Amino acid sequence: MGFWLKGTIDEVGCEGEGCVNCPYRIMDTESYACTAENYWSALYKAIALWKLLEDERGQQLYNLLKEEIEINIVDEVPVITLEKIKKVLSLLAGLDEALYAISEKDWFIKPEHIDYVLKNESDLVSSWQNTDGKWVHTLANSLSQVQGAEFFLKGALRVGREVELD
């Protein structure tokens, strides 16, 4: 599901195509200002990352998404209210630093944690073989997606807009 800043397209009169002078621009890029794709799934990656750390914030974020936001998906377009955006952001806060319990610089997984992470959440891991033949396993790409969602939600708060899920 994608994120949309509620009401911005109607107000500005565009079609969500990334207007250059959009008053609701969140990203300082040529991407769409009022919308972002795949950030809902990034919130689920945050849940999985917290669970890797055996931190209760993963379950709290899961409960928030399932019981307070997704509850109305069938009946209407779900909306993340400003109050709930603040709750989500509070549950994302500190994830990057907390991951250093199992990772090193650039979120490369520490050797003693590689088997545990790969066994429990392999889809969060990006792996490749260095030129010296050593395998590298990192959580950086998953964390980057989470940080993108966090950035969008902070921007929504900044412009005072709720976020619709589509």
GROMACS .gro file of C-alpha atoms in nm:
model
  166
    1MET     CA    1   0.000   0.000   0.000
    2GLY     CA    2   0.108   0.353  -0.069
    3PHE     CA    3   0.088   0.664   0.145
    4TRP     CA    4  -0.105   0.972   0.031
    5LEU     CA    5  -0.128   1.304   0.211
    6LYS     CA    6  -0.502   1.332   0.272
    7GLY     CA    7  -0.680   1.599   0.069
    8THR     CA    8  -0.373   1.747  -0.097
    9ILE     CA    9  -0.452   1.640  -0.453
   10ASP     CA   10  -0.802   1.788  -0.437
   11GLU     CA   11  -0.674   2.108  -0.278
   12VAL     CA   12  -0.387   2.166  -0.519
   13GLY     CA   13  -0.584   2.044  -0.821
   14CYS     CA   14  -0.319   1.812  -0.955
   15GLU     CA   15  -0.320   1.441  -1.019
   16GLY     CA   16  -0.047   1.345  -0.777
   17GLU     CA   17   0.220   1.376  -1.040
   18GLY     CA   18   0.485   1.552  -0.836
   19CYS     CA   19   0.422   1.922  -0.890
   20VAL     CA   20   0.750   2.115  -0.870
   21ASN     CA   21   0.612   2.393  -0.647
   22CYS     CA   22   0.376   2.177  -0.444
   23PRO     CA   23   0.320   2.325  -0.098
   24TYR     CA   24   0.305   1.969   0.033
   25ARG     CA   25   0.639   1.852  -0.103
   26ILE     CA   26   0.790   1.613   0.145
   27MET     CA   27   1.085   1.483  -0.047
   28ASP     CA   28   1.334   1.723  -0.197
   29THR     CA   29   1.351   1.522  -0.517
   30GLU     CA   30   1.165   1.497  -0.841
   31SER     CA   31   0.947   1.224  -0.695
   32TYR     CA   32   0.584   1.271  -0.607
   33ALA     CA   33   0.540   1.519  -0.328
   34CYS     CA   34   0.213   1.391  -0.188
   35THR     CA   35   0.254   1.017  -0.226
   36ALA     CA   36   0.501   0.739  -0.158
   37GLU     CA   37   0.490   0.372  -0.251
   38ASN     CA   38   0.582   0.071  -0.037
   39TYR     CA   39   0.609   0.254   0.293
   40TRP     CA   40   0.330   0.052   0.451
   41SER     CA   41   0.539  -0.262   0.399
   42ALA     CA   42   0.836  -0.072   0.542
   43LEU     CA   43   0.644  -0.039   0.869
   44TYR     CA   44   0.614  -0.417   0.876
   45LYS     CA   45   0.989  -0.438   0.823
   46ALA     CA   46   1.028  -0.218   1.130
   47ILE     CA   47   0.818  -0.467   1.324
   48ALA     CA   48   1.041  -0.753   1.212
   49LEU     CA   49   1.357  -0.557   1.295
   50TRP     CA   50   1.232  -0.484   1.646
   51LYS     CA   51   1.137  -0.849   1.688
   52LEU     CA   52   1.490  -0.954   1.589
   53LEU     CA   53   1.604  -0.750   1.886
   54GLU     CA   54   1.335  -0.906   2.104
   55ASP     CA   55   1.208  -0.556   2.174
   56GLU     CA   56   0.843  -0.505   2.270
   57ARG     CA   57   0.815  -0.206   2.034
   58GLY     CA   58   0.776  -0.455   1.747
   59GLN     CA   59   0.460  -0.598   1.901
   60GLN     CA   60   0.335  -0.251   1.995
   61LEU     CA   61   0.379  -0.129   1.636
   62TYR     CA   62   0.209  -0.443   1.506
   63ASN     CA   63  -0.087  -0.390   1.740
   64LEU     CA   64  -0.114  -0.025   1.637
   65LEU     CA   65  -0.118  -0.108   1.267
   66LYS     CA   66  -0.358  -0.401   1.298
   67GLU     CA   67  -0.596  -0.280   1.568
   68GLU     CA   68  -0.607   0.096   1.513
   69ILE     CA   69  -0.525   0.161   1.148
   70GLU     CA   70  -0.600  -0.146   0.934
   71ILE     CA   71  -0.930  -0.212   1.108
   72ASN     CA   72  -1.126  -0.010   0.850
   73ILE     CA   73  -0.956  -0.127   0.532
   74VAL     CA   74  -1.261  -0.321   0.412
   75ASP     CA   75  -1.515  -0.049   0.484
   76GLU     CA   76  -1.326   0.265   0.386
   77VAL     CA   77  -0.989   0.407   0.297
   78PRO     CA   78  -0.776   0.368   0.608
   79VAL     CA   79  -0.626   0.687   0.744
   80ILE     CA   80  -0.333   0.737   0.975
   81THR     CA   81  -0.441   1.033   1.185
   82LEU     CA   82  -0.191   1.286   1.312
   83GLU     CA   83  -0.220   1.130   1.657
   84LYS     CA   84  -0.145   0.784   1.519
   85ILE     CA   85   0.142   0.919   1.306
   86LYS     CA   86   0.296   1.043   1.629
   87LYS     CA   87   0.249   0.698   1.785
   88VAL     CA   88   0.408   0.526   1.485
   89LEU     CA   89   0.701   0.767   1.493
   90SER     CA   90   0.754   0.710   1.863
   91LEU     CA   91   0.771   0.335   1.795
   92LEU     CA   92   1.023   0.383   1.514
   93ALA     CA   93   1.246   0.613   1.717
   94GLY     CA   94   1.582   0.463   1.801
   95LEU     CA   95   1.556   0.158   1.577
   96ASP     CA   96   1.872   0.247   1.386
   97GLU     CA   97   2.078   0.271   1.704
   98ALA     CA   98   1.919  -0.035   1.861
   99LEU     CA   99   2.023  -0.246   1.563
  100TYR     CA  100   2.385  -0.198   1.664
  101ALA     CA  101   2.323  -0.470   1.923
  102ILE     CA  102   2.343  -0.720   1.636
  103SER     CA  103   2.524  -0.518   1.373
  104GLU     CA  104   2.829  -0.304   1.313
  105LYS     CA  105   2.892   0.008   1.106
  106ASP     CA  106   2.647   0.043   0.817
  107TRP     CA  107   2.432  -0.223   0.983
  108PHE     CA  108   2.653  -0.511   0.867
  109ILE     CA  109   2.540  -0.804   1.079
  110LYS     CA  110   2.797  -0.911   1.337
  111PRO     CA  111   2.936  -1.258   1.257
  112GLU     CA  112   2.798  -1.407   1.578
  113HIS     CA  113   2.443  -1.296   1.484
  114ILE     CA  114   2.435  -1.390   1.115
  115ASP     CA  115   2.286  -1.738   1.163
  116TYR     CA  116   2.019  -1.607   1.404
  117VAL     CA  117   1.914  -1.324   1.170
  118LEU     CA  118   1.915  -1.540   0.857
  119LYS     CA  119   1.713  -1.810   1.033
  120ASN     CA  120   1.452  -1.569   1.170
  121GLU     CA  121   1.423  -1.284   0.919
  122SER     CA  122   1.626  -1.361   0.607
  123ASP     CA  123   1.406  -1.136   0.393
  124LEU     CA  124   1.541  -0.834   0.584
  125VAL     CA  125   1.899  -0.915   0.486
  126SER     CA  126   2.092  -0.805   0.179
  127SER     CA  127   2.395  -1.022   0.114
  128TRP     CA  128   2.684  -1.018  -0.131
  129GLN     CA  129   3.036  -1.144  -0.166
  130ASN     CA  130   3.317  -0.889  -0.140
  131THR     CA  131   3.612  -0.885  -0.376
  132ASP     CA  132   3.813  -1.065  -0.106
  133GLY     CA  133   3.561  -1.351  -0.111
  134LYS     CA  134   3.400  -1.271   0.224
  135TRP     CA  135   3.023  -1.262   0.249
  136VAL     CA  136   2.863  -0.946   0.377
  137HIS     CA  137   2.515  -0.947   0.531
  138THR     CA  138   2.348  -0.617   0.609
  139LEU     CA  139   2.020  -0.481   0.737
  140ALA     CA  140   2.089  -0.141   0.579
  141ASN     CA  141   1.843  -0.174   0.290
  142SER     CA  142   1.556  -0.276   0.515
  143LEU     CA  143   1.640  -0.002   0.762
  144SER     CA  144   1.660   0.249   0.477
  145GLN     CA  145   1.304   0.163   0.374
  146VAL     CA  146   1.188   0.210   0.733
  147GLN     CA  147   1.367   0.545   0.748
  148GLY     CA  148   1.194   0.649   0.425
  149ALA     CA  149   0.854   0.580   0.581
  150GLU     CA  150   0.961   0.765   0.893
  151PHE     CA  151   1.072   1.065   0.685
  152PHE     CA  152   0.739   1.074   0.499
  153LEU     CA  153   0.540   1.056   0.823
  154LYS     CA  154   0.748   1.335   0.978
  155GLY     CA  155   0.678   1.542   0.669
  156ALA     CA  156   0.306   1.472   0.700
  157LEU     CA  157   0.318   1.602   1.056
  158ARG     CA  158   0.514   1.907   0.942
  159VAL     CA  159   0.247   2.001   0.687
  160GLY     CA  160  -0.036   1.895   0.921
  161ARG     CA  161  -0.186   1.626   0.696
  162GLU     CA  162  -0.320   1.284   0.778
  163VAL     CA  163  -0.201   0.996   0.561
  164GLU     CA  164  -0.439   0.781   0.357
  165LEU     CA  165  -0.341   0.427   0.263
  166ASP     CA  166  -0.403   0.314  -0.090
   0.00000   0.00000   0.00000
